[in-house]
Coordinates of C-alpha atoms in Angstrom, one line a residue:
Chain R
M1 CA 177.3 181.5 -16.6
K2 CA 179.5 180.4 -13.7
R3 CA 177.4 179.5 -10.6
Y4 CA 178.6 179.3 -6.9
D5 CA 176.7 178.3 -3.7
I6 CA 178.5 181.1 -2.0
L7 CA 180.2 184.1 -3.6
I8 CA 182.5 186.3 -1.6
V9 CA 183.6 189.8 -2.6
G10 CA 187.0 190.6 -1.0
A11 CA 189.9 188.3 -0.3
G12 CA 191.2 190.1 2.8
P13 CA 191.0 188.5 6.3
A14 CA 187.2 188.7 6.5
G15 CA 186.7 187.2 3.0
L16 CA 189.3 184.4 3.6
A17 CA 187.8 183.5 7.0
A18 CA 184.3 183.4 5.4
A19 CA 185.5 181.3 2.5
H20 CA 187.2 178.8 4.8
A21 CA 184.2 178.5 7.1
A22 CA 181.7 178.1 4.2
A23 CA 183.9 175.6 2.4
T24 CA 184.0 173.2 5.4
Q25 CA 180.4 172.1 4.6
G26 CA 181.3 171.4 1.0
A27 CA 179.7 174.5 -0.5
S28 CA 181.1 175.7 -3.8
V29 CA 182.7 179.0 -3.0
G30 CA 183.9 181.8 -5.3
I31 CA 186.0 184.6 -3.9
I32 CA 186.6 187.8 -5.9
D33 CA 189.2 190.4 -5.4
D34 CA 190.4 193.3 -7.5
N35 CA 194.0 192.9 -6.5
P36 CA 196.4 190.5 -8.2
L37 CA 197.0 188.7 -4.9
A38 CA 194.8 187.6 -2.0
G39 CA 195.2 189.1 1.5
G40 CA 193.4 192.5 1.2
Q41 CA 195.2 195.5 2.7
I42 CA 196.1 194.0 6.0
W43 CA 197.7 190.9 4.5
R44 CA 198.8 192.6 1.4
G45 CA 201.1 190.8 -0.9
G46 CA 199.8 187.3 -0.1
P47 CA 198.6 185.7 3.2
E48 CA 201.3 183.1 3.0
L49 CA 204.1 185.7 3.5
Q50 CA 202.6 187.4 6.6
S51 CA 204.1 187.3 10.1
D52 CA 200.6 187.1 11.6
A53 CA 200.5 183.2 11.9
R54 CA 196.7 183.2 11.2
A55 CA 197.3 184.4 7.6
P56 CA 199.5 181.5 6.4
Q57 CA 197.3 179.0 8.4
L58 CA 194.1 180.2 6.7
W59 CA 195.8 180.3 3.3
H60 CA 197.2 176.8 3.5
A61 CA 193.8 175.5 4.8
L62 CA 192.2 177.1 1.8
Q63 CA 194.8 175.6 -0.6
R64 CA 193.8 172.2 0.7
T65 CA 190.1 172.6 -0.2
D66 CA 189.1 172.0 -3.8
N67 CA 185.7 173.7 -3.6
V68 CA 187.1 177.3 -3.3
E69 CA 187.9 179.2 -6.4
F70 CA 189.8 182.5 -6.4
L71 CA 189.0 185.1 -9.0
L72 CA 191.7 187.8 -8.7
Q73 CA 192.2 191.1 -10.6
T74 CA 188.4 190.9 -10.8
R75 CA 186.1 193.9 -10.1
V76 CA 182.4 193.9 -9.5
M77 CA 180.6 196.2 -11.9
Y78 CA 176.9 195.7 -11.2
A79 CA 174.1 193.3 -10.7
P80 CA 172.3 192.5 -14.0
Q81 CA 169.7 190.4 -12.1
P82 CA 169.1 189.5 -8.5
K83 CA 171.6 186.8 -7.4
Q84 CA 174.0 187.7 -10.2
L85 CA 177.1 190.0 -10.5
L86 CA 178.8 191.2 -13.6
V87 CA 182.5 191.3 -13.1
Q88 CA 185.4 192.6 -15.1
T89 CA 189.1 191.6 -15.4
P90 CA 191.7 193.6 -17.2
S91 CA 190.9 191.7 -20.4
S92 CA 187.4 190.2 -20.1
S93 CA 184.1 190.2 -18.3
A94 CA 181.7 187.5 -16.9
T95 CA 178.4 187.1 -15.1
L96 CA 178.6 185.1 -11.9
S97 CA 175.5 183.7 -10.1
Y98 CA 175.2 182.8 -6.5
E99 CA 172.8 181.5 -3.8
K100 CA 174.4 183.5 -1.0
L101 CA 176.7 186.5 -1.3
I102 CA 179.1 187.7 1.4
L103 CA 180.4 191.2 1.1
A104 CA 183.9 191.6 2.6
T105 CA 184.8 194.8 0.8
G106 CA 187.0 196.3 3.5
A107 CA 187.7 200.0 4.0
R108 CA 189.6 202.8 2.4
E109 CA 191.6 205.6 3.9
R110 CA 189.9 208.9 4.6
L111 CA 192.1 211.5 2.8
L112 CA 191.5 215.2 3.6
P113 CA 192.4 218.1 1.4
F114 CA 194.9 220.7 2.5
P115 CA 197.0 223.1 0.4
G116 CA 199.4 221.0 -1.6
W117 CA 197.8 217.6 -1.2
T118 CA 197.7 217.0 -4.9
L119 CA 201.5 217.3 -5.3
P120 CA 203.2 214.0 -6.4
G121 CA 204.8 212.6 -3.2
V122 CA 201.7 213.2 -1.1
T123 CA 199.9 209.8 -0.5
G124 CA 197.7 208.2 2.0
A125 CA 199.4 206.7 5.1
G126 CA 198.2 203.2 4.3
G127 CA 198.6 204.3 0.7
L128 CA 202.3 204.6 0.9
Q129 CA 202.5 201.4 3.0
A130 CA 200.6 199.6 0.2
L131 CA 202.8 201.1 -2.5
A132 CA 206.0 200.1 -0.6
K133 CA 204.8 196.5 -0.3
G134 CA 204.5 196.5 -4.1
G135 CA 208.1 197.6 -4.5
Y136 CA 207.8 201.4 -4.5
P137 CA 211.3 202.7 -4.0
L138 CA 211.7 204.4 -0.6
Q139 CA 215.4 203.5 0.2
G140 CA 216.9 206.6 1.8
K141 CA 213.8 208.8 1.3
R142 CA 212.6 211.1 4.0
V143 CA 209.0 210.4 4.9
V144 CA 206.6 212.2 7.2
V145 CA 203.7 210.0 8.3
A146 CA 200.7 211.9 9.4
G147 CA 196.9 211.8 10.1
S148 CA 195.3 209.7 12.8
G149 CA 195.0 206.2 14.2
P150 CA 197.1 203.2 14.9
L151 CA 197.6 202.7 11.2
L152 CA 200.2 205.5 11.3
L153 CA 202.5 203.4 13.5
A154 CA 202.1 200.3 11.3
A155 CA 202.7 202.3 8.1
A156 CA 205.8 204.0 9.6
A157 CA 207.2 200.6 10.7
T158 CA 206.7 199.1 7.2
L159 CA 208.2 202.2 5.5
Q160 CA 211.2 202.2 7.8
A161 CA 211.7 198.5 7.1
K162 CA 211.7 199.4 3.4
G163 CA 214.6 201.8 4.0
A164 CA 212.8 205.0 4.5
Q165 CA 213.9 207.6 7.0
I166 CA 210.8 208.5 9.1
V167 CA 211.1 212.2 9.8
A168 CA 208.2 212.2 12.3
I169 CA 204.8 210.7 13.0
I170 CA 202.1 213.3 13.3
E171 CA 198.9 212.3 15.2
Q172 CA 195.9 214.7 15.4
A173 CA 194.4 213.1 18.5
N174 CA 195.3 214.8 21.8
T175 CA 197.2 213.3 24.7
P176 CA 194.3 212.5 27.0
S177 CA 192.5 210.6 24.1
L178 CA 195.7 208.6 23.4
L179 CA 196.2 207.8 27.1
R180 CA 192.6 206.6 27.4
F181 CA 193.0 204.5 24.4
G182 CA 196.3 203.1 25.8
F183 CA 194.6 202.1 29.0
G184 CA 191.8 200.6 27.1
L185 CA 194.3 198.2 25.5
L186 CA 194.4 196.3 28.8
A187 CA 191.2 194.6 27.6
T188 CA 193.0 193.3 24.5
P189 CA 196.5 192.1 25.5
S190 CA 197.4 191.0 21.9
K191 CA 197.1 194.7 20.9
I192 CA 199.4 195.7 23.7
A193 CA 202.1 193.3 22.4
Q194 CA 201.6 194.7 18.9
A195 CA 201.8 198.3 20.1
L196 CA 205.0 197.6 22.1
R197 CA 206.6 195.9 19.1
L198 CA 205.8 198.8 16.8
M199 CA 207.1 201.3 19.4
A200 CA 210.3 199.4 19.7
Q201 CA 210.8 199.3 15.9
L202 CA 210.1 203.1 15.8
R203 CA 212.4 204.1 18.7
G204 CA 213.9 207.5 18.0
V205 CA 211.2 208.6 15.6
P206 CA 209.4 211.8 16.9
Y207 CA 205.7 211.1 17.6
L208 CA 204.0 214.5 17.6
R209 CA 200.6 214.3 19.3
D210 CA 197.9 216.9 19.1
S211 CA 199.4 218.0 15.7
Y212 CA 198.4 217.9 12.1
V213 CA 199.6 218.8 8.6
H214 CA 198.6 222.3 7.7
S215 CA 200.0 222.3 4.1
A216 CA 202.5 220.7 1.7
R217 CA 204.9 222.6 -0.5
G218 CA 207.0 221.8 -3.5
D219 CA 207.9 222.9 -7.0
G220 CA 206.5 220.1 -9.1
T221 CA 206.9 217.5 -6.4
L222 CA 206.7 217.5 -2.6
Q223 CA 209.6 219.2 -0.8
S224 CA 208.3 220.1 2.7
V225 CA 205.3 220.1 5.0
Q226 CA 204.0 222.7 7.4
V227 CA 202.9 221.1 10.7
Q228 CA 200.5 222.7 13.2
R229 CA 201.6 221.8 16.7
G230 CA 198.5 221.9 18.9
A231 CA 196.1 224.8 19.1
A232 CA 198.3 227.1 21.2
R233 CA 201.7 226.4 19.7
G234 CA 203.0 227.5 16.3
Q235 CA 203.9 225.8 13.0
E236 CA 207.0 223.9 12.1
T237 CA 208.4 223.1 8.7
L238 CA 209.6 219.5 8.0
Q239 CA 211.7 218.8 4.8
C240 CA 210.7 215.5 3.2
D241 CA 210.4 213.5 0.0
F242 CA 207.1 211.8 0.8
L243 CA 204.1 212.7 3.0
A244 CA 202.0 209.7 3.9
C245 CA 198.8 211.3 5.4
G246 CA 195.6 209.4 6.2
Y247 CA 192.8 210.2 8.6
G248 CA 191.6 206.8 9.6
L249 CA 189.4 204.4 7.5
L250 CA 186.0 204.6 5.9
P251 CA 184.0 201.4 5.3
N252 CA 183.5 200.5 1.6
V253 CA 179.7 200.3 1.5
E254 CA 179.0 201.2 -2.1
L255 CA 178.4 197.6 -3.4
A256 CA 176.1 196.8 -0.4
Q257 CA 174.2 200.0 -1.0
A258 CA 174.0 199.3 -4.8
L259 CA 172.5 195.9 -4.0
G260 CA 169.9 197.5 -1.7
C261 CA 171.3 196.7 1.7
A262 CA 170.5 199.2 4.4
T263 CA 173.3 201.3 6.0
A264 CA 173.4 203.3 9.2
T265 CA 175.6 205.9 10.8
R266 CA 177.7 204.7 13.7
D267 CA 180.8 206.3 15.3
A268 CA 180.8 208.9 12.4
Q269 CA 181.0 206.1 9.8
T270 CA 178.4 204.8 7.3
V271 CA 178.2 201.1 8.0
V272 CA 176.2 198.2 6.5
T273 CA 173.4 197.1 8.8
V274 CA 173.7 193.4 9.8
D275 CA 172.0 191.1 12.3
E276 CA 173.8 188.7 14.6
W277 CA 174.5 186.3 11.7
Q278 CA 176.1 189.1 9.7
H279 CA 173.1 189.0 7.4
T280 CA 172.2 192.3 5.8
T281 CA 168.6 193.6 5.2
V282 CA 168.6 191.9 1.7
D283 CA 167.8 188.2 1.7
G284 CA 170.9 186.0 1.1
I285 CA 173.4 188.8 1.3
Y286 CA 175.9 189.0 4.3
C287 CA 178.5 191.5 5.2
A288 CA 181.7 191.0 7.3
G289 CA 184.8 193.0 8.2
E290 CA 185.3 196.7 7.9
G291 CA 182.1 197.2 5.8
T292 CA 180.1 196.8 9.1
G293 CA 182.3 199.3 10.9
V294 CA 186.1 199.7 11.1
G295 CA 187.5 197.3 13.8
G296 CA 190.7 195.8 12.5
V297 CA 191.9 192.3 11.6
D298 CA 190.6 190.5 14.7
L299 CA 187.0 191.7 14.3
A300 CA 187.2 191.0 10.6
L301 CA 188.2 187.4 11.1
A302 CA 185.5 186.8 13.7
E303 CA 182.8 188.4 11.5
G304 CA 184.0 186.6 8.4
H305 CA 184.0 183.3 10.2
I306 CA 180.5 183.9 11.4
A307 CA 179.2 185.0 8.0
G308 CA 180.8 182.0 6.3
L309 CA 179.2 179.6 8.8
A310 CA 175.8 181.3 8.8
A311 CA 175.7 181.4 5.0
S312 CA 176.4 177.7 4.8
G313 CA 173.8 176.8 7.4
Q314 CA 176.1 176.1 10.3
H315 CA 174.4 178.4 12.9
A316 CA 175.4 176.5 16.0
Q317 CA 179.1 176.7 15.2
A318 CA 178.7 180.4 14.3
K319 CA 177.3 181.1 17.8
A320 CA 180.6 180.0 19.4
L321 CA 182.2 183.1 17.9
F322 CA 179.8 185.7 19.2
A323 CA 181.8 186.4 22.4
A324 CA 185.0 187.0 20.5
R325 CA 183.2 189.3 18.1
A326 CA 181.6 191.3 20.9
S327 CA 185.0 191.8 22.6
W328 CA 186.5 193.2 19.3
Q329 CA 183.4 195.3 18.7
K330 CA 184.2 197.1 22.0
F331 CA 187.8 197.6 20.8
A332 CA 186.4 199.1 17.6
G333 CA 184.3 201.6 19.7
R334 CA 187.3 202.7 21.7
L335 CA 189.3 203.1 18.5
A336 CA 186.6 205.4 17.0
R337 CA 186.3 207.5 20.1
A338 CA 190.1 207.9 20.7
F339 CA 190.8 209.0 17.1
A340 CA 187.7 211.1 16.4
L341 CA 188.7 213.9 14.0
R342 CA 189.3 217.4 15.4
A343 CA 187.3 220.3 14.0
G344 CA 190.3 222.2 12.8
L345 CA 190.9 219.7 10.0
S346 CA 187.9 221.0 8.0
A347 CA 189.4 224.5 7.9
L348 CA 192.7 223.7 6.1
A349 CA 191.5 223.9 2.5
G350 CA 191.8 227.3 0.9
D351 CA 189.5 228.5 -1.9
D352 CA 192.0 227.3 -4.5
T353 CA 192.6 223.9 -2.8
I354 CA 191.3 221.1 -5.0
V355 CA 188.8 218.9 -3.2
C356 CA 187.7 216.6 -6.1
R357 CA 190.9 215.4 -7.6
C358 CA 189.3 213.6 -10.6
E359 CA 187.6 216.7 -11.9
D360 CA 189.9 219.4 -10.4
V361 CA 187.0 221.0 -8.4
C362 CA 188.2 223.5 -5.7
H363 CA 186.9 224.3 -2.2
G364 CA 185.9 227.8 -3.4
E365 CA 183.5 226.3 -6.0
L366 CA 182.1 223.8 -3.5
R367 CA 181.6 225.6 -0.2
T368 CA 178.6 227.6 -1.4
H369 CA 176.6 224.5 -2.3
T370 CA 174.0 223.1 0.0
G371 CA 174.5 219.4 -0.6
W372 CA 176.3 216.6 -2.5
R373 CA 173.6 216.5 -5.2
S374 CA 173.7 220.2 -6.0
A375 CA 177.6 220.2 -6.0
K376 CA 177.6 217.2 -8.4
L377 CA 175.2 218.7 -10.8
Q378 CA 176.9 222.2 -10.9
T379 CA 180.6 221.3 -10.5
R380 CA 181.1 217.7 -11.5
C381 CA 182.5 217.0 -8.0
G382 CA 182.3 213.3 -7.4
M383 CA 181.5 212.6 -11.1
G384 CA 185.0 211.4 -12.1
P385 CA 186.5 207.9 -12.2
C386 CA 186.8 207.5 -8.4
Q387 CA 183.0 208.3 -8.2
G388 CA 183.3 210.2 -5.0
R389 CA 185.3 207.5 -3.2
I390 CA 188.0 210.1 -2.2
C391 CA 186.2 213.5 -2.3
G392 CA 183.1 211.9 -0.6
G393 CA 185.1 211.3 2.6
A394 CA 186.5 214.8 2.4
T395 CA 183.2 216.6 1.7
E396 CA 181.6 214.8 4.6
I397 CA 184.2 216.4 7.0
L398 CA 184.3 219.8 5.1
Y399 CA 180.6 220.4 4.5
G400 CA 178.7 217.5 6.3
W401 CA 177.5 216.0 3.0
R402 CA 176.9 212.4 2.5
P403 CA 176.4 210.9 -0.9
D404 CA 172.7 210.0 -1.2
T405 CA 172.7 207.2 -3.8
V406 CA 175.1 204.8 -5.5
R407 CA 174.8 204.3 -9.2
M408 CA 175.7 201.1 -11.2
P409 CA 178.3 200.4 -12.4
I410 CA 180.1 200.9 -9.1
S411 CA 183.5 201.1 -10.8
P412 CA 184.6 202.5 -14.2
T413 CA 183.5 199.9 -16.7
R414 CA 184.4 199.2 -20.3
I415 CA 181.4 199.5 -22.6
A416 CA 182.3 196.0 -24.0
S417 CA 181.7 194.5 -20.6
I418 CA 178.2 195.8 -20.5
I419 CA 177.0 195.0 -24.1
D420 CA 178.7 191.6 -24.4
Chain G
M1 CA 220.3 188.3 -4.1
T2 CA 217.9 190.3 -6.3
D3 CA 216.2 188.6 -9.1
L4 CA 215.6 191.3 -11.8
S5 CA 214.0 188.8 -14.2
I6 CA 211.2 191.0 -15.5
T7 CA 211.9 193.6 -18.2
L8 CA 209.2 196.0 -19.2
H9 CA 209.0 199.3 -21.1
I10 CA 207.9 202.5 -19.5
D11 CA 207.4 205.3 -22.0
A12 CA 210.7 205.4 -23.9
R13 CA 212.7 203.5 -21.2
S14 CA 213.3 199.9 -20.4
I15 CA 213.5 198.7 -16.8
S16 CA 214.2 195.4 -15.1
V17 CA 212.4 194.6 -11.8
E18 CA 211.9 191.7 -9.4
P19 CA 208.8 189.5 -9.6
G20 CA 205.9 190.9 -7.6
V21 CA 206.7 194.6 -8.3
T22 CA 203.7 196.7 -9.3
V23 CA 203.6 198.9 -12.4
A24 CA 203.2 201.9 -10.0
A25 CA 206.5 200.9 -8.4
A26 CA 208.2 200.3 -11.7
I27 CA 207.3 203.8 -12.9
A28 CA 208.9 205.3 -9.8
L29 CA 211.9 203.0 -10.1
A30 CA 212.3 204.3 -13.7
G31 CA 212.8 207.7 -12.2
G32 CA 209.4 209.3 -12.7
G33 CA 206.4 208.7 -10.5
V34 CA 204.0 210.8 -12.3
T35 CA 201.2 208.6 -13.8
R36 CA 198.6 211.0 -15.2
L37 CA 197.8 214.7 -15.8
S38 CA 194.8 216.2 -14.1
V39 CA 192.0 217.7 -16.2
H40 CA 193.8 221.1 -15.8
G41 CA 197.2 219.5 -16.8
H42 CA 198.8 219.1 -13.4
P43 CA 201.0 216.0 -12.7
R44 CA 199.5 213.4 -10.4
A45 CA 201.0 210.3 -8.9
P46 CA 199.7 207.3 -6.9
L47 CA 197.7 208.3 -3.8
C48 CA 195.7 205.5 -2.2
G49 CA 197.8 202.6 -3.3
M50 CA 194.8 200.3 -3.2
G51 CA 192.8 200.8 -6.4
V52 CA 190.3 203.4 -5.1
C53 CA 191.6 206.9 -6.1
Q54 CA 192.3 206.3 -9.8
E55 CA 195.3 208.7 -9.7
C56 CA 197.7 206.0 -10.8
R57 CA 195.9 205.4 -14.1
V58 CA 198.2 204.6 -17.1
T59 CA 198.0 202.8 -20.4
I60 CA 199.2 199.2 -20.3
D61 CA 199.6 197.2 -23.5
G62 CA 197.3 199.6 -25.3
R63 CA 194.6 199.4 -22.7
A64 CA 193.9 202.9 -21.3
H65 CA 192.9 203.7 -17.7
Q66 CA 194.6 200.7 -16.0
L67 CA 195.4 201.0 -12.3
S68 CA 199.2 200.8 -12.0
C69 CA 199.0 200.1 -8.3
Q70 CA 196.9 197.0 -8.8
T71 CA 198.9 195.6 -11.8
L72 CA 202.0 193.4 -11.4
C73 CA 204.8 194.0 -13.9
A74 CA 205.1 191.3 -16.6
N75 CA 207.9 190.6 -19.1
G76 CA 207.6 192.7 -22.3
M77 CA 204.8 194.9 -20.9
H78 CA 204.4 198.4 -22.5
V79 CA 203.4 201.2 -20.1
L80 CA 202.5 204.7 -21.2
T81 CA 202.4 207.4 -18.5
A82 CA 201.4 211.1 -18.9
S83 CA 204.8 212.4 -17.8
E84 CA 206.8 214.7 -20.1
G85 CA 207.6 213.4 -23.5
A86 CA 205.1 210.6 -23.4
A87 CA 201.6 212.2 -23.3

């Protein structure tokens, strides 16, 4: 069995910052990620290739340390014993043991059901951005980017750079919320620079505020989307080849929950509870980055750094980062308030709209249930391969349900991985 | 200059791609995009792009249920999707 002083799950900004901080004291560090390359979603495709200078800096510093080992295309399945994780690669499995564990599992997009959302061509907003970074062909394709949050601008800029024609960006937040958020950026000048850069890149692309996708249509694949313009105005049809539609981010807390870490609800998100050292309620387990609440790359870096230092016993150095973390936590709060989801989004699904994509369970079958558990037992909603990762975020908005337990293994696992 | 140095097989077709391209992208480049059929037989394509939604599952080199969005293309790889003619 392979043993590490400090094991980190997630090689995005938080995980990389944690690995670098922990490695400075000579700890043996293992860092696991299910993607083929490090960088997570923000630095997808490899940190060495990013324009954010912090990414290649961190990456090159890690390359110079010989006590950090990367385990890529590796997924965590479950904990066979305390201080152990069973992991699986496409071809094998292994048990890893650790003294300290840092969870930097990031976030996923909240995807909401509307008529037509299962048509090929409809993706998440960050979803199409991620696919494009992996070579998905978008040259000359007409793309509508929709949903909520600053990710829409970042996604649209990436897609445009990959040759897509952005038909429109559709933001559900209303104008007063967006203006308030804009003024709030004065507290974080680096974000103003980023926003201006994105707006310059996207000059000429319609940005429709107070609007949302009502439905998607197409014969076999997507052909058009129906957009609701505000409450008072009517609907508009946009022809497109892709609809990239995501309603903000949801922290990935399932592994933390499965390991017994407490979670709480904050800003309409389920987040892992941590103390000032990023330590969870389970001895020896830390959490950093989006898992403790969605806040973006700057907060993830600060938290990762603190977790790595604290886990390797460097508490005095960790304290020096508390002020930076506090400032980015305030930014996270402003983000959550500005892009809070409007009530109308829960009314889009019709009785025949699929909510659980893995098991083809429709809204009409689900809406009469009283909770997640009853729905699961009677309809198989949430019982498919994604294990409620997608429909869980949807049923929370549609019916106010939250999954009550996480079962091991936390990802689909080969039988051979368990019995070996 | 484009370096199309990796050749793989998707259903009955062969396609050459650049290094670093995912299997999900290669399927779309090959002219399809559909990865699996839902339990009621409807076509599905990649959705989340990051290994969560499981909509991009395909069979790679005989291993079923591989996530095409998290797998890089490799020379000689055999990919089976659920699109017409291959299921």
